[in-house]
PDB file of C-alpha atoms in Angstrom:
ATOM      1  CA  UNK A 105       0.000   0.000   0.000  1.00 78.00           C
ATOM      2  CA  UNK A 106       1.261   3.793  -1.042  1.00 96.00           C
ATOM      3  CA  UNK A 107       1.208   6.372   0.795  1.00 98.00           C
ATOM      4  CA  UNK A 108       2.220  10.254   0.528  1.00 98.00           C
ATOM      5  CA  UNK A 109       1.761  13.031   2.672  1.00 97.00           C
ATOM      6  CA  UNK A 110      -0.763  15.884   1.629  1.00 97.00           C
ATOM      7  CA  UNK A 111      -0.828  18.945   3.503  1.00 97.00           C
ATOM      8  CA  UNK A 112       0.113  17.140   6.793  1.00 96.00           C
ATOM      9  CA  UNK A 113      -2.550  14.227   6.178  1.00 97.00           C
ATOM     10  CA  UNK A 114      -1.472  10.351   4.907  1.00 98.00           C
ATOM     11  CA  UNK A 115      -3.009  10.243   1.482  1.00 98.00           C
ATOM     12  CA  UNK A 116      -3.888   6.246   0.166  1.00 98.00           C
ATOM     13  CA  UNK A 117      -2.514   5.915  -4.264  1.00 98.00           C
ATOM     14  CA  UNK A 118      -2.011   3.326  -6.324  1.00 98.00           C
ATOM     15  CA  UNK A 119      -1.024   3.560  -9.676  1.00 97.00           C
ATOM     16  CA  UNK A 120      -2.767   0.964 -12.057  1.00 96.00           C
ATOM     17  CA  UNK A 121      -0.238   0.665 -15.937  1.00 92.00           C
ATOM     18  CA  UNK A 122       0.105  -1.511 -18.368  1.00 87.00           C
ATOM     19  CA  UNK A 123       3.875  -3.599 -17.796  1.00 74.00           C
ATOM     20  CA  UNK A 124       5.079  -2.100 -21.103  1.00 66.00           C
ATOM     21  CA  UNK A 125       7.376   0.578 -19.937  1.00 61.00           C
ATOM     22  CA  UNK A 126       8.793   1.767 -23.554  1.00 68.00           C
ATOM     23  CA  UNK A 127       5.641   3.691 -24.197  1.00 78.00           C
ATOM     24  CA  UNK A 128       4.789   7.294 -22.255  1.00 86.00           C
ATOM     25  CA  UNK A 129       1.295   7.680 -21.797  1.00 94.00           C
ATOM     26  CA  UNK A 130      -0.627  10.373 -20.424  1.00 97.00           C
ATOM     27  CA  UNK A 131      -1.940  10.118 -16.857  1.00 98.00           C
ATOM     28  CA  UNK A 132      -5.411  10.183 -15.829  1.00 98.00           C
ATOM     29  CA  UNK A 133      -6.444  10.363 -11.968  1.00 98.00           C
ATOM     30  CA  UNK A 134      -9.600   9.219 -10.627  1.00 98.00           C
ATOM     31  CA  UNK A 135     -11.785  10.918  -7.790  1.00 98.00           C
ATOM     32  CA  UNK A 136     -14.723   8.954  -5.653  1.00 98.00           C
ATOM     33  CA  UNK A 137     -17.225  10.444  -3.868  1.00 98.00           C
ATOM     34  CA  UNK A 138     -19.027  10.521  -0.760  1.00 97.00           C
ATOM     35  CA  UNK A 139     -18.113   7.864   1.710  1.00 96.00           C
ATOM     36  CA  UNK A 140     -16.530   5.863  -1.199  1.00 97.00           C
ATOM     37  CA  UNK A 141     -13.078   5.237  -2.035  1.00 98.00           C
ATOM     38  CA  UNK A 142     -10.801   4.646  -5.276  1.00 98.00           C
ATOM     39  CA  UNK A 143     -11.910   0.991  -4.983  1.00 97.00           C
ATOM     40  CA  UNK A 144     -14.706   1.724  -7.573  1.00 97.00           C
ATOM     41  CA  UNK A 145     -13.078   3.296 -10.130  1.00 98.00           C
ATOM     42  CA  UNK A 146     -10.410   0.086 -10.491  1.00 98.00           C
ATOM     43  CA  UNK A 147     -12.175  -1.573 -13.109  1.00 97.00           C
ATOM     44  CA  UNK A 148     -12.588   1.749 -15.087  1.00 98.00           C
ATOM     45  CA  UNK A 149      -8.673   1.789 -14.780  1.00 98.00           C
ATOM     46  CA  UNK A 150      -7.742  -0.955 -15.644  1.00 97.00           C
ATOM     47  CA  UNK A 151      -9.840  -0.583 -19.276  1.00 98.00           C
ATOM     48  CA  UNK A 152      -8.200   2.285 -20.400  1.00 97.00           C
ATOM     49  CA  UNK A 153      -4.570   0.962 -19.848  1.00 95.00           C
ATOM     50  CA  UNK A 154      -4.176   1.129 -23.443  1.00 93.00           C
ATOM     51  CA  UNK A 155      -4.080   4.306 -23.465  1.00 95.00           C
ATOM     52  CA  UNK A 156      -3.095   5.610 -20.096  1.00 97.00           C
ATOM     53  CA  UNK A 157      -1.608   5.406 -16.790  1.00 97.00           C
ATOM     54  CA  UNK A 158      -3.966   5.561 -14.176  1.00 98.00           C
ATOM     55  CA  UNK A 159      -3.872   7.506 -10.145  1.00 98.00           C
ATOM     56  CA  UNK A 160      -6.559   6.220  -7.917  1.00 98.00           C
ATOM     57  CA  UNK A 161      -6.346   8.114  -4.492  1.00 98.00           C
ATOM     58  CA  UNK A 162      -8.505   7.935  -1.080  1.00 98.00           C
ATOM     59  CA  UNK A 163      -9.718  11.508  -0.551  1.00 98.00           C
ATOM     60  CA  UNK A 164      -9.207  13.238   2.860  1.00 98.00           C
ATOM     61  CA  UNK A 165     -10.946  10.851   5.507  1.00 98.00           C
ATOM     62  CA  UNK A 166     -12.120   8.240   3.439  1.00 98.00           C
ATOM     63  CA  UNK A 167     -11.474   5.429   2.093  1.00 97.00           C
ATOM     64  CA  UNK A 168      -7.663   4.154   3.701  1.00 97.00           C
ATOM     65  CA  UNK A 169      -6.775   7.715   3.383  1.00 98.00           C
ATOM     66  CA  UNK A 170      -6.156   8.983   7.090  1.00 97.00           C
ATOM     67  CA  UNK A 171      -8.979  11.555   8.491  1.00 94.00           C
ATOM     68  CA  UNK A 172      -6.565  13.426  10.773  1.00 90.00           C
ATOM     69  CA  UNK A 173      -3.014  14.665  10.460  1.00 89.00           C
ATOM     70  CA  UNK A 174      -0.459  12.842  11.128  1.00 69.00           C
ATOM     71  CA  UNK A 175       2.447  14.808  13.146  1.00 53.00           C
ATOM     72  CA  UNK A 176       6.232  12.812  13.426  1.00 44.00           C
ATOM     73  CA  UNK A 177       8.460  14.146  15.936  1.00 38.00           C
ATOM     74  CA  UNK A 178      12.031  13.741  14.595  1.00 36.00           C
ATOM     75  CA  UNK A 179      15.204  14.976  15.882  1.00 36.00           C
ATOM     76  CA  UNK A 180      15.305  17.489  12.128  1.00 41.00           C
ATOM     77  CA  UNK A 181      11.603  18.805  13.357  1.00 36.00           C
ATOM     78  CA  UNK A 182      12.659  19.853  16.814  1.00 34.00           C
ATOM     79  CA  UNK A 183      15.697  21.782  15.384  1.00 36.00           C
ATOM     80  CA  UNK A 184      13.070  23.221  12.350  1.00 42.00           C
ATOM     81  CA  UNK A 185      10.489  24.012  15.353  1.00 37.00           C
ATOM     82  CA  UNK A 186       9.946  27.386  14.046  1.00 39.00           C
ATOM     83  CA  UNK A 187       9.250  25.527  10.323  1.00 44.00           C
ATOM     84  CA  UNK A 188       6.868  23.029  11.962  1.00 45.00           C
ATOM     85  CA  UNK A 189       5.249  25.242  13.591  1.00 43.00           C
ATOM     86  CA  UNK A 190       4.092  26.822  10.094  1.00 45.00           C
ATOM     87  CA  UNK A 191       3.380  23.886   9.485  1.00 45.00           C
ATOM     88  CA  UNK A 192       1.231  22.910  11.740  1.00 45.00           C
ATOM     89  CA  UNK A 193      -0.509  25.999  11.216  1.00 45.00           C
ATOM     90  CA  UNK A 194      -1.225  25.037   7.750  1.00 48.00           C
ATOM     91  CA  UNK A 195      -2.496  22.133   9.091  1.00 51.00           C
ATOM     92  CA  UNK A 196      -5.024  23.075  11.257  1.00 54.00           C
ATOM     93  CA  UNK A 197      -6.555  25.279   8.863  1.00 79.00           C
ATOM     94  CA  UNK A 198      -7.555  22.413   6.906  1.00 93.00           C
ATOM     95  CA  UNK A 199     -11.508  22.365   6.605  1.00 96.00           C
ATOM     96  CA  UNK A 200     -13.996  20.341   4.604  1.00 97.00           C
ATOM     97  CA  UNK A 201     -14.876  22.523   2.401  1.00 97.00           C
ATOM     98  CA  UNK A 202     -14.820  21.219  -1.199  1.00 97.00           C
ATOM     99  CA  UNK A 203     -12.305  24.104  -2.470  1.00 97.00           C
ATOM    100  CA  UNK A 204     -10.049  22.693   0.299  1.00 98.00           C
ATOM    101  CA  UNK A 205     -10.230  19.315  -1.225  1.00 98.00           C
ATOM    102  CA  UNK A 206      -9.476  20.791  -4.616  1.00 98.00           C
ATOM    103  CA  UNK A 207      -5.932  22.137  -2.903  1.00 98.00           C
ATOM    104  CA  UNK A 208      -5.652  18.857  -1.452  1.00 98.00           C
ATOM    105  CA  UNK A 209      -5.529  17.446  -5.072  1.00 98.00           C
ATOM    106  CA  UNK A 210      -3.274  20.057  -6.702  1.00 98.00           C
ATOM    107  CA  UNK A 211      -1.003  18.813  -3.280  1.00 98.00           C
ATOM    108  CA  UNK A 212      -1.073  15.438  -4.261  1.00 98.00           C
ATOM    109  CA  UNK A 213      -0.001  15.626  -7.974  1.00 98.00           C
ATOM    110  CA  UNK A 214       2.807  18.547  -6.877  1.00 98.00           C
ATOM    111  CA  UNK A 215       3.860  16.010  -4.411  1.00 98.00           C
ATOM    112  CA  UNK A 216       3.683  12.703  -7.091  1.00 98.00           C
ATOM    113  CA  UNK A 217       5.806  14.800  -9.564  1.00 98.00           C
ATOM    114  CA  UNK A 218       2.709  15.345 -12.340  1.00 98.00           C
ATOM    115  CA  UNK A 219       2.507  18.581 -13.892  1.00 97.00           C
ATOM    116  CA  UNK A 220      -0.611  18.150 -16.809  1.00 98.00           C
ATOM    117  CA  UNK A 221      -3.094  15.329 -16.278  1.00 98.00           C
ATOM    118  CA  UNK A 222      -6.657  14.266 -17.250  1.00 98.00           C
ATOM    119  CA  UNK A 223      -9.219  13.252 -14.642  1.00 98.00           C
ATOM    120  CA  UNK A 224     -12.448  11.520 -14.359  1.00 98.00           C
ATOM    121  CA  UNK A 225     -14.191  12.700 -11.269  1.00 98.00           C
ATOM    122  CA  UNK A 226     -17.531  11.066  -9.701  1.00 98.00           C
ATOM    123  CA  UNK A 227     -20.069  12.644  -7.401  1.00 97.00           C
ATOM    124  CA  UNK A 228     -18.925  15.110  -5.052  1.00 97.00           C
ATOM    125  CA  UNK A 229     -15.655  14.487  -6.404  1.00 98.00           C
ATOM    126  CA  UNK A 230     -16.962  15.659  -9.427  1.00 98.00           C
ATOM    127  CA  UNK A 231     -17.975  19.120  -7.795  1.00 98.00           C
ATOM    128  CA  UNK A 232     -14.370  19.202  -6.160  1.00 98.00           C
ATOM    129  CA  UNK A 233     -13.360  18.316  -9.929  1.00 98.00           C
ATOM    130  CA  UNK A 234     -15.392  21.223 -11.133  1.00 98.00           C
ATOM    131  CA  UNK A 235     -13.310  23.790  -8.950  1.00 98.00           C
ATOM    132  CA  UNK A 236     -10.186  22.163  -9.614  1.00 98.00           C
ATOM    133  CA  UNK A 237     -10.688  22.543 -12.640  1.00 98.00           C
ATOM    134  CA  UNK A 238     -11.098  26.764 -12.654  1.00 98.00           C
ATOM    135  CA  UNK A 239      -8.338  27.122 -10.144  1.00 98.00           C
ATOM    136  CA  UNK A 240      -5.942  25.254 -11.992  1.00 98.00           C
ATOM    137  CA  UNK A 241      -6.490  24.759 -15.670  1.00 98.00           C
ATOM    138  CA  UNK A 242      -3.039  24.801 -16.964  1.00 98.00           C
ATOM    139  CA  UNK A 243      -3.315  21.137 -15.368  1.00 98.00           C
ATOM    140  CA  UNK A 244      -6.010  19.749 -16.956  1.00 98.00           C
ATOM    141  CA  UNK A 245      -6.027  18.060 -19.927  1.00 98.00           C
ATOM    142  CA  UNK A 246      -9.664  16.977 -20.250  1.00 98.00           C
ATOM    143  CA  UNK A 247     -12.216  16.268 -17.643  1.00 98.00           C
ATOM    144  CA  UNK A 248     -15.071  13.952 -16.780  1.00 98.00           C
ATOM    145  CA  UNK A 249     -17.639  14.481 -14.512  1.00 98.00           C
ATOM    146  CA  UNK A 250     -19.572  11.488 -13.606  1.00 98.00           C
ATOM    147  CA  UNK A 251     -22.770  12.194 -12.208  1.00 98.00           C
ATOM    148  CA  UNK A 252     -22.869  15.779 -11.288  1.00 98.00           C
ATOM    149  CA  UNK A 253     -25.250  18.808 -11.256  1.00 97.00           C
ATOM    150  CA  UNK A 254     -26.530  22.043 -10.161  1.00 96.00           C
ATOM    151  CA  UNK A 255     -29.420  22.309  -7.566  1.00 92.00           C
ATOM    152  CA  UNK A 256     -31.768  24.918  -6.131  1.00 88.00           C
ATOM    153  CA  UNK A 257     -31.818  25.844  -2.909  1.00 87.00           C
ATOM    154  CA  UNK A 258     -34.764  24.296  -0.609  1.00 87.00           C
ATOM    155  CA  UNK A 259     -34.338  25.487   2.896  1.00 88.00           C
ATOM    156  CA  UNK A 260     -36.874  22.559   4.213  1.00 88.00           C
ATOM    157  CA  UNK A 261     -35.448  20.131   2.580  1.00 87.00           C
ATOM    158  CA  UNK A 262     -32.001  20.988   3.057  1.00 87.00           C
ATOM    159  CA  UNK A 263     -32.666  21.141   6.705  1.00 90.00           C
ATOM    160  CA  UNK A 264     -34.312  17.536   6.230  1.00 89.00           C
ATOM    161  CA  UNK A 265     -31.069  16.091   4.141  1.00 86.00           C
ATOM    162  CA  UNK A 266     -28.884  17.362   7.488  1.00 89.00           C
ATOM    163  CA  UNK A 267     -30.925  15.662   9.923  1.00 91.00           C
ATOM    164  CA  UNK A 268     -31.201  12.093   7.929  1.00 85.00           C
ATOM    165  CA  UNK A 269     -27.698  12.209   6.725  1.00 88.00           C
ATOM    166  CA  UNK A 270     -26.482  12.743  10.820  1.00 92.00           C
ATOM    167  CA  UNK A 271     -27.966  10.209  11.664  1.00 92.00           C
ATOM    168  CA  UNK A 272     -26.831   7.767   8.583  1.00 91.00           C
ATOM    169  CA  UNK A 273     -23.433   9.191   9.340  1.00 94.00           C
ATOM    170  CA  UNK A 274     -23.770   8.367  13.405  1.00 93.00           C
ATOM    171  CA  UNK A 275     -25.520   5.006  13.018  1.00 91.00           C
ATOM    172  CA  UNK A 276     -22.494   2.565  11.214  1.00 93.00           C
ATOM    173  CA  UNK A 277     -21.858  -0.056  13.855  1.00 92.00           C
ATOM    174  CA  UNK A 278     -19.104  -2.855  12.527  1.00 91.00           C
ATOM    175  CA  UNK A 279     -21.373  -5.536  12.413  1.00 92.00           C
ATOM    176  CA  UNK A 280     -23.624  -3.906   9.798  1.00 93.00           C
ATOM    177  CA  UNK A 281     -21.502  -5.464   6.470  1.00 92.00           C
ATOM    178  CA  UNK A 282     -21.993  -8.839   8.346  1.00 92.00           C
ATOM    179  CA  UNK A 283     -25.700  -8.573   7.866  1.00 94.00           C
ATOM    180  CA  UNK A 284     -27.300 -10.721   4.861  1.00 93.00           C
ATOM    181  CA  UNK A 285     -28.227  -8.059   1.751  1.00 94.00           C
ATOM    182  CA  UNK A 286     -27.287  -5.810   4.154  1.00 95.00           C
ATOM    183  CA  UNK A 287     -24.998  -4.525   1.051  1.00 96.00           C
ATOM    184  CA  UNK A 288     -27.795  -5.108  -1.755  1.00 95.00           C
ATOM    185  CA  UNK A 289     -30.016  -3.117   0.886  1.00 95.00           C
ATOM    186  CA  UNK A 290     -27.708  -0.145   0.998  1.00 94.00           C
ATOM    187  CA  UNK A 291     -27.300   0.277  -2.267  1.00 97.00           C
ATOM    188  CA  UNK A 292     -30.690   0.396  -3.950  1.00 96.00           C
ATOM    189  CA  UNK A 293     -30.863   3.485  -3.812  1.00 95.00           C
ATOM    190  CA  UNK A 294     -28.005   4.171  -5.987  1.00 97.00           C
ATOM    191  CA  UNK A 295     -28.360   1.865  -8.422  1.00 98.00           C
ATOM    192  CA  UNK A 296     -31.326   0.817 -11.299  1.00 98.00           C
ATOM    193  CA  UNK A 297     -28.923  -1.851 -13.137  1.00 98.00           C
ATOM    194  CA  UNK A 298     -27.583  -4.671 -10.831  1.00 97.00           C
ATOM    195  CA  UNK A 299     -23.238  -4.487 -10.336  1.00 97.00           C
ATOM    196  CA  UNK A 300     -21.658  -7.344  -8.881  1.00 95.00           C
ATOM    197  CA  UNK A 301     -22.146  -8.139  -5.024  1.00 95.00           C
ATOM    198  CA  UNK A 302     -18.003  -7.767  -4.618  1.00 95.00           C
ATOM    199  CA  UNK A 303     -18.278  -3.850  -5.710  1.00 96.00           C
ATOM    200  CA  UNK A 304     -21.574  -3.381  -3.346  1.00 97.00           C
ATOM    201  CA  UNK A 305     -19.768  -4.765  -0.414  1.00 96.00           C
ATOM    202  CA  UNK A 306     -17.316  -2.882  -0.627  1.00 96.00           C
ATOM    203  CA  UNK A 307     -19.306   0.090  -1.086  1.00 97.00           C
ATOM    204  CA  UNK A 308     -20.815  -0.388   2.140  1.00 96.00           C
ATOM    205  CA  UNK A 309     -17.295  -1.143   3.895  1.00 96.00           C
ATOM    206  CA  UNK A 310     -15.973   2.042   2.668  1.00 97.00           C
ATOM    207  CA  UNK A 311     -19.054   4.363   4.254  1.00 96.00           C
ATOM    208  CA  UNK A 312     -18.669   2.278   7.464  1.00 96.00           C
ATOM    209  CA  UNK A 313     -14.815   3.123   7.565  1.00 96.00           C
ATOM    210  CA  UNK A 314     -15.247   6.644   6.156  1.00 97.00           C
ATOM    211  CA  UNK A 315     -13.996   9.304   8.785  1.00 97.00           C
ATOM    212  CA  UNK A 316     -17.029  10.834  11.211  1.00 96.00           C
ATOM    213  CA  UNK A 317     -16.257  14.478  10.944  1.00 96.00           C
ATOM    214  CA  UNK A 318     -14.942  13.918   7.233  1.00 97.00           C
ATOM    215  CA  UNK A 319     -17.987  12.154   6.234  1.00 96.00           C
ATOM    216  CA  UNK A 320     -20.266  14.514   8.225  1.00 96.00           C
ATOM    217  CA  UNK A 321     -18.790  17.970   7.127  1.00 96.00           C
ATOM    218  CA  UNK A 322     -18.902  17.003   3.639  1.00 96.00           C
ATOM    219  CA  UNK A 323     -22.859  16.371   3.971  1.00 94.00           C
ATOM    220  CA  UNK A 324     -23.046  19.999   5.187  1.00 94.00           C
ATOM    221  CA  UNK A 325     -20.446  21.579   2.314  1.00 95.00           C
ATOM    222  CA  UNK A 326     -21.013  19.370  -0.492  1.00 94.00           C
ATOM    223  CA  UNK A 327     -25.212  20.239  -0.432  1.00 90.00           C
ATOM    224  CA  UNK A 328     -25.679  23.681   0.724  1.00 92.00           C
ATOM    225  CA  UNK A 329     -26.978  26.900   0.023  1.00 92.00           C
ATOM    226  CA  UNK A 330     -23.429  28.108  -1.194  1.00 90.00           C
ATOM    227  CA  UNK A 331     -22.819  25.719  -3.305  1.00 91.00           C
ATOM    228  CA  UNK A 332     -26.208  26.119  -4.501  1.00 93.00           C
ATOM    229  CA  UNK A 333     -25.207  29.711  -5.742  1.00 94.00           C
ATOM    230  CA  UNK A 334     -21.658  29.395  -6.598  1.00 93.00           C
ATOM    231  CA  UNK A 335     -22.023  26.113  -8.829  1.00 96.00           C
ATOM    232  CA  UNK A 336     -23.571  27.383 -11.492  1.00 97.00           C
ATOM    233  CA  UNK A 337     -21.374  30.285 -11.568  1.00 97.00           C
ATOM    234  CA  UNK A 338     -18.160  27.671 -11.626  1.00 98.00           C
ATOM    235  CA  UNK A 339     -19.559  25.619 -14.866  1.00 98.00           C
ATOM    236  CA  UNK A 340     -19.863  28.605 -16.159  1.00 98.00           C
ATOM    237  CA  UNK A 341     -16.862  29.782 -16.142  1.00 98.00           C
ATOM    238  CA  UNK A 342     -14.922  25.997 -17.437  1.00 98.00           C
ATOM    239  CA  UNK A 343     -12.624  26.902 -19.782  1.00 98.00           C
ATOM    240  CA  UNK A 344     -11.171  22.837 -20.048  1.00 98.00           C
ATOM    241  CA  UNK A 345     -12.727  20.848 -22.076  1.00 98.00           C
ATOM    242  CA  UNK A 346     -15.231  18.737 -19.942  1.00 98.00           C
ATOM    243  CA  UNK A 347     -17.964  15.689 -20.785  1.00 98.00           C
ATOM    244  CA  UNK A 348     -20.405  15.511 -18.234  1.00 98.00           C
ATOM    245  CA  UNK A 349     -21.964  12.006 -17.354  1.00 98.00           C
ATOM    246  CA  UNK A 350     -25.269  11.429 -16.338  1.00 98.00           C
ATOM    247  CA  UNK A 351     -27.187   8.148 -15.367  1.00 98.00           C
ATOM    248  CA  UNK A 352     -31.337   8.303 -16.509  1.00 98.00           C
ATOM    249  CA  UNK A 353     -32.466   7.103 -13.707  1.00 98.00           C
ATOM    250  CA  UNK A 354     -30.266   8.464 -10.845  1.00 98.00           C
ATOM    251  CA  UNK A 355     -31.988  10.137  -8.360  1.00 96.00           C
ATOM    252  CA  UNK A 356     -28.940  11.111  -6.107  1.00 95.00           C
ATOM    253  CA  UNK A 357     -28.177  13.674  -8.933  1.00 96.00           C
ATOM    254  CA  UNK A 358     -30.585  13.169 -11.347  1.00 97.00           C
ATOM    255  CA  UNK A 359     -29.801  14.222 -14.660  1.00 98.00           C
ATOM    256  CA  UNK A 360     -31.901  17.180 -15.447  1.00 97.00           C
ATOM    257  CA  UNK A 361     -29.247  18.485 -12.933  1.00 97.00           C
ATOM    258  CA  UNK A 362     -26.427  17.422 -15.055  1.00 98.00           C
ATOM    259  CA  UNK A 363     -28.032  18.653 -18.385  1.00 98.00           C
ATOM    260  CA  UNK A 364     -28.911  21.717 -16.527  1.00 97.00           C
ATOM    261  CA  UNK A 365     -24.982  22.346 -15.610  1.00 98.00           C
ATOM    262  CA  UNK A 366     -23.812  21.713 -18.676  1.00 98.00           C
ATOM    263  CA  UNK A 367     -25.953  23.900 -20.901  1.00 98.00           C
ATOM    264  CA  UNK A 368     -24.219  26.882 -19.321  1.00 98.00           C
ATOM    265  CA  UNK A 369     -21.368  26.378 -21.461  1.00 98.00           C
ATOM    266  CA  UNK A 370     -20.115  25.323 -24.844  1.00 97.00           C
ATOM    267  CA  UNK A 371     -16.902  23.592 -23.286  1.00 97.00           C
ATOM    268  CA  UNK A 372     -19.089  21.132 -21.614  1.00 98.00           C
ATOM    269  CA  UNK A 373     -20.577  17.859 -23.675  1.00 98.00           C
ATOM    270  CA  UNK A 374     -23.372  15.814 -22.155  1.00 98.00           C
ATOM    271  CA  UNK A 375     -24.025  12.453 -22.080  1.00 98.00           C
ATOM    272  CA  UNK A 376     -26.877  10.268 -20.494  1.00 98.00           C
ATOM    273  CA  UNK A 377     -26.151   6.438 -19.832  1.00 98.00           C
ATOM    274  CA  UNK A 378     -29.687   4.983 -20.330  1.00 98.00           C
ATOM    275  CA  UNK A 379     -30.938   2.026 -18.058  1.00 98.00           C
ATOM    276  CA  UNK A 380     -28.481   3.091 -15.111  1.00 98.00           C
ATOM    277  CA  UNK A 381     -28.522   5.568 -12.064  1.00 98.00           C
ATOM    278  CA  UNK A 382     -25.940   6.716  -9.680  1.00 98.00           C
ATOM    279  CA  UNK A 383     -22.757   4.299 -11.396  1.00 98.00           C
ATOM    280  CA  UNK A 384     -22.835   4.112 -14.549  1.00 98.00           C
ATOM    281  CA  UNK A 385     -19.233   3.214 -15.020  1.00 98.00           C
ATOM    282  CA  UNK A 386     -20.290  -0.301 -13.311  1.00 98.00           C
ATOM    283  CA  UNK A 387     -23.928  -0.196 -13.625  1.00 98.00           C
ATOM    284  CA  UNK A 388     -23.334  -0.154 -18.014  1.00 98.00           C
ATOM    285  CA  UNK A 389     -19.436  -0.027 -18.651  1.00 98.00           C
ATOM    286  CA  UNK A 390     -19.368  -0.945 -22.418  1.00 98.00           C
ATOM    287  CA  UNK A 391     -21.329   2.178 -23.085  1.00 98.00           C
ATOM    288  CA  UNK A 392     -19.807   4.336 -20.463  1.00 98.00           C
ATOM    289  CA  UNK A 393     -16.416   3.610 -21.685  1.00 98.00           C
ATOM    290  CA  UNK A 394     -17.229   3.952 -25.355  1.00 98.00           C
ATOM    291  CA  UNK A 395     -18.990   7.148 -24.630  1.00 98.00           C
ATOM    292  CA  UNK A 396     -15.944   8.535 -22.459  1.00 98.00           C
ATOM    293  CA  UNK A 397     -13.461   7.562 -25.496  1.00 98.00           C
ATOM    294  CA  UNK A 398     -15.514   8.953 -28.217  1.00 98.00           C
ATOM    295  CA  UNK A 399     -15.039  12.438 -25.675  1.00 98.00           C
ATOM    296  CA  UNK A 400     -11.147  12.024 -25.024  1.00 97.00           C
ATOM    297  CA  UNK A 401     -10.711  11.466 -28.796  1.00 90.00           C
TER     298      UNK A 401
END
């Protein structure tokens, strides 16, 4: 297992090539989304090897990325106390906003050495995606955005998606994946086209690992009334080349919401996966993939 330090916090990689090593191929990273990990986008990987090398990576608190910081006391850092003290600074300034995940990101590929990549982003990693992608587009190649959207504000049911998703997010004793179906259970809702009961089970595994306050302070930044106001104003403004991916029958992000983000600019393509929902990259992957490589042609 890889690891490398972002801003203070252990960060879980992998890199997923092809064994020839005589040809240089671009590199294209992958971002999960809420509760999830990089474990879903392996299979997605590991079908474009023929053209690139693939980055998986845990966000910040989920997956077997660490929640926390992780501070070393060395003999160097007590002789740098005035530079660790910076640093820890830095640290503790680290929120869960979605714009601080973006600076996680740009972090992570200063850190792995990669200047100019593409990336395929899925869920709320597609809205961290989306402002990655205005802060830093002399990095971006091309982008995907996998099931993503704008909203409207509803204070009432806003207030309603807090109180239900506090609980979901206090109520994840062990013993739940050792429940029969529990996994088929859990993911109904996200699904209209069966995937196999391997990627389910882990599904559920990763939001019963996934960090409390990471997987609770991303409820409240992820769907609020800011980024209610601000999204629209960020696809707007795209100036990379994007495809945006919508299932026809997800109702997490349904796809009016993805058809309604990507109308408010000519840089963004749209595409709707019929028969599938929330994952479409597992739920149909023959036309997912051909629809993403007809884009990144």
């Amino acid at each position: 297992m890889s690891y490398i330090n972002v801003r203070g916090v252990e960060h879980y990689y992998e890199w997923i090539k092809s064994s020839s090593a005589s040809v240089v191929k671009p590199v294209m990273v992958f971002i999960h989304g809420w509760a999830g990990s990089s474990r879903y986008w392996r299979s997605t990987a590991e079908a474009l090897l023929d053209e690139f090398d693939c980055l998986l990576y845990d966000m910040r608190g989920f997956g077997r990325s660490y929640g926390k910081p992780t501070v070393v006391q060395t003999a160097e850092s007590v002789v740098e106390s005035q530079s660790n003290h910076e640093k820890t600074a830095a640290i503790q300034e680290l929120t869960y906003e979605l714009e601080d995940y973006a600076e996680d990101l740009a972090a992570l590929l200063d850190g792995l050495h990669l200047q100019r990549v593409y990336i395929n982003a899925h869920s709320m990693g597609a809205s961290i995606a989306t402002l990655f992608f205005n802060r830093y587009p002399e990095r971006v190649e091309k982008g995907i955005l996998t099931c993503s959207g704008i909203f409207e504000y509803d204070e009432k049911a806003f207030a309603a998606f807090y109180k239900f998703g506090g609980l979901v997010v206090k109520f994840r004793p062990k013993w739940l994946g050792k429940i029969p179906l529990a996994d088929k259970m859990f993911m109904a809702r996200f699904l209209h086209s069966p995937i196999p009961k391997s990627e389910r089970k882990a599904f559920l595994q990763d939001f019963i690992d996934a960090d409390y306050d990471a997987a609770l302070g991303t409820i409240f930044t992820s769907v609020s009334k800011k980024q209610a106001e601000f999204m629209p104003e960020e696809f707007a403004k795209l100036t990379v080349p994007t495809l945006l991916v919508a299932g026809e029958y997800d109702i997490i992000i349904p796809a009016k919401m993805g058809e309604k983000a990507a109308a408010l600019n000519d840089k963004v393509d749209f595409a709707l996966i019929p028969n599938t929902a929330h994952f479409p990259m597992l739920e149909d992957p023959e036309t997912y993939l051909a629809r993403i490589r007809e884009f990144l042609k």
